[in-house]
Amino acid sequence: VRYAPMVKERGAGQVLLLAQPALVRLLSGTPGLDSVVTEGAPRPRFDCHAPLLSLPRLFGTTLETIPADFPYLVVPEGGSSLRPDRANLAVGICWAGKPTHKNDQNRSAGIEPFLSLLGEPGIDFYSLQKGPRAADLITSGAAALVRDLSNHIDDFADTARFIKQLDLVITVDTAVAHL
């Protein structure tokens, strides 16, 4: 998506992006994009199509020419705020990926490895965990030590807004890491 401004500069009348519903709100503010179309919705007419992962090849990208205008994602305003105690380190944690992933048993750590960290003085922990594994806070007895954000996260725009307010994120989930 960081290539959208380059596509626009090359003379594209309109630059449209097809995205999963959970990404639409976050990606809608990306410079160079005219609109983001949700997967499954009717697609507008277009003259040319290129998968995102083909853009580096199409632009002849080298290590030296990777688009590096940061941030290239614009976090939407509004929504819930952490209001962290700035005297403490604000740390977000995510201990599991998507349970339906075929290799989830090898990539999700569970909350157990985090438990020994949760009582550290000077650190406020925030759970970025979504889905059924968010309940691990309660089943592990750690709910009083971590602020659960799962009820305030509907999509990646919400996750990005929280991450922007944190000092550090520790995650096993690649989606949160990339964000």
Coordinates of C-alpha atoms in Angstrom, one line a residue:
V1 CA 0.0 0.0 0.0
R2 CA 3.0 2.3 0.4
Y3 CA 3.3 2.2 -3.4
A4 CA -0.1 4.0 -3.9
P5 CA 1.4 7.5 -4.2
M6 CA 3.8 6.2 -6.8
V7 CA 1.0 4.6 -8.8
K8 CA -0.9 7.9 -8.6
E9 CA 2.2 9.8 -9.8
R10 CA 2.5 7.6 -12.8
G11 CA -0.8 9.0 -14.1
A12 CA -3.4 6.7 -12.7
G13 CA -6.7 8.6 -12.8
Q14 CA -8.0 6.8 -9.7
V15 CA -6.2 4.4 -7.5
L16 CA -8.5 1.8 -5.9
L17 CA -7.6 -0.8 -3.4
L18 CA -9.4 -4.1 -2.7
A19 CA -9.1 -4.9 1.0
Q20 CA -10.5 -7.2 3.7
P21 CA -13.2 -5.5 5.7
A22 CA -11.0 -5.3 8.8
L23 CA -8.5 -3.2 6.9
V24 CA -10.8 -0.8 5.0
R25 CA -11.1 2.0 7.6
L26 CA -7.3 2.0 8.3
L27 CA -6.3 2.0 4.7
S28 CA -8.8 4.6 3.5
G29 CA -6.6 7.4 4.6
T30 CA -3.5 6.2 2.7
P31 CA -1.9 8.9 0.5
G32 CA -2.5 8.1 -3.2
L33 CA -5.6 6.0 -2.7
D34 CA -8.9 7.4 -4.0
S35 CA -11.0 4.6 -2.5
V36 CA -10.8 1.3 -0.8
V37 CA -13.3 -1.4 -1.9
T38 CA -14.3 -4.1 0.5
E39 CA -13.8 -7.7 -0.6
G40 CA -17.2 -9.2 -1.6
A41 CA -18.6 -5.8 -2.6
P42 CA -19.4 -4.9 -6.2
R43 CA -16.2 -3.8 -7.9
P44 CA -16.1 -0.5 -9.8
R45 CA -14.8 -0.5 -13.4
F46 CA -11.1 -0.3 -13.7
D47 CA -8.5 -0.2 -16.6
C48 CA -5.6 -1.9 -14.9
H49 CA -5.1 -4.3 -12.0
A50 CA -1.9 -5.2 -10.1
P51 CA -1.6 -7.3 -7.0
L52 CA 0.1 -5.3 -4.2
L53 CA 3.0 -7.7 -3.9
S54 CA 3.7 -7.2 -7.6
L55 CA 4.2 -3.4 -7.3
P56 CA 7.9 -3.7 -6.1
R57 CA 8.7 -5.7 -9.2
L58 CA 6.7 -3.4 -11.5
F59 CA 8.5 -0.3 -10.1
G60 CA 11.9 -2.0 -10.3
T61 CA 12.4 -1.6 -6.5
T62 CA 15.8 -2.2 -5.0
L63 CA 16.8 -2.1 -1.3
E64 CA 17.8 1.5 -1.9
T65 CA 14.5 2.5 -3.6
I66 CA 11.9 1.0 -1.2
P67 CA 9.3 3.7 -0.6
A68 CA 10.1 5.0 2.9
D69 CA 7.7 7.9 3.4
F70 CA 6.7 7.2 7.0
P71 CA 4.2 6.9 8.4
Y72 CA 2.4 5.7 5.2
L73 CA -0.7 4.6 7.2
V74 CA -2.9 7.3 8.7
V75 CA -4.5 6.3 12.0
P76 CA -8.1 7.6 12.0
E77 CA -9.0 10.0 14.8
G78 CA -11.6 9.3 17.5
G79 CA -12.5 6.1 19.4
S80 CA -11.2 4.9 22.7
S81 CA -8.1 6.3 24.3
L82 CA -5.7 4.5 26.7
R83 CA -4.9 7.5 28.8
P84 CA -1.8 5.6 30.1
D85 CA 0.0 6.8 33.3
R86 CA 3.0 8.4 31.6
A87 CA 5.1 7.6 34.6
N88 CA 4.8 3.9 33.6
L89 CA 5.9 2.1 30.5
A90 CA 2.8 1.2 28.4
V91 CA 3.2 -2.3 26.9
G92 CA 0.7 -4.0 24.6
I93 CA 0.7 -7.8 24.4
C94 CA -0.8 -10.3 22.0
W95 CA -0.2 -14.0 22.7
A96 CA -2.1 -15.8 20.0
G97 CA -2.8 -15.5 16.3
K98 CA -5.9 -16.6 14.3
P99 CA -7.0 -20.0 15.7
T100 CA -8.0 -21.2 12.3
H101 CA -4.5 -20.8 10.9
K102 CA -3.1 -24.2 9.9
N103 CA 0.1 -23.7 11.9
D104 CA -1.5 -21.9 14.9
Q105 CA -0.2 -24.4 17.4
N106 CA 3.4 -23.5 16.5
R107 CA 2.9 -19.7 16.3
S108 CA 0.6 -18.9 19.3
A109 CA 2.4 -18.8 22.6
G110 CA -0.5 -18.6 24.9
I111 CA -0.6 -16.1 27.8
E112 CA 1.5 -18.3 30.1
P113 CA 4.9 -16.9 29.0
F114 CA 3.6 -13.4 29.8
L115 CA 2.4 -14.1 33.3
S116 CA 5.8 -13.6 35.0
L117 CA 6.1 -10.1 33.5
L118 CA 2.7 -8.8 34.5
G119 CA 3.5 -7.9 38.1
E120 CA 6.5 -5.8 37.1
P121 CA 6.4 -2.3 38.8
G122 CA 6.4 0.7 36.5
I123 CA 4.7 -1.2 33.6
D124 CA 1.1 -1.0 32.6
F125 CA 0.0 -3.9 30.3
Y126 CA -2.7 -3.7 27.7
S127 CA -4.1 -6.7 25.9
L128 CA -4.4 -6.3 22.1
Q129 CA -5.6 -9.9 21.9
K130 CA -8.8 -10.5 19.9
G131 CA -11.1 -13.5 19.4
P132 CA -11.6 -16.5 21.7
R133 CA -8.1 -16.3 23.2
A134 CA -8.9 -12.9 24.7
A135 CA -10.6 -14.9 27.4
D136 CA -7.2 -16.3 28.5
L137 CA -6.9 -13.2 30.7
I138 CA -9.8 -14.4 32.9
T139 CA -9.0 -18.1 32.8
S140 CA -5.3 -17.5 33.7
G141 CA -6.3 -15.2 36.6
A142 CA -4.4 -12.2 35.0
A143 CA -7.4 -10.0 34.3
A144 CA -6.6 -7.6 37.2
L145 CA -3.0 -7.1 35.8
V146 CA -3.8 -6.3 32.2
R147 CA -6.3 -3.8 30.7
D148 CA -8.3 -5.8 28.2
L149 CA -8.9 -3.7 25.0
S150 CA -10.7 -6.5 23.1
N151 CA -14.1 -4.9 23.5
H152 CA -12.7 -1.6 22.0
I153 CA -11.1 -3.2 18.9
D154 CA -13.4 -3.7 15.9
D155 CA -10.8 -3.5 13.1
F156 CA -7.2 -2.7 12.4
A157 CA -7.8 1.0 12.6
D158 CA -8.8 0.6 16.3
T159 CA -5.7 -1.6 16.9
A160 CA -3.5 0.9 15.2
R161 CA -4.9 3.7 17.4
F162 CA -4.1 1.8 20.5
I163 CA -0.6 0.8 19.3
K164 CA 0.2 4.4 18.6
Q165 CA -0.4 5.2 22.3
L166 CA 1.9 2.4 23.5
D167 CA 5.6 2.5 24.2
L168 CA 6.2 -1.2 23.3
V169 CA 4.3 -4.1 21.7
I170 CA 5.2 -7.7 22.4
T171 CA 3.3 -10.0 20.0
V172 CA 3.3 -13.4 18.4
D173 CA 0.6 -12.4 15.9
T174 CA 2.1 -11.2 12.6
A175 CA -0.8 -8.9 11.8
V176 CA -0.2 -6.9 15.0
A177 CA 3.6 -7.0 14.4
H178 CA 3.2 -5.6 10.8
L179 CA 0.8 -2.9 12.0

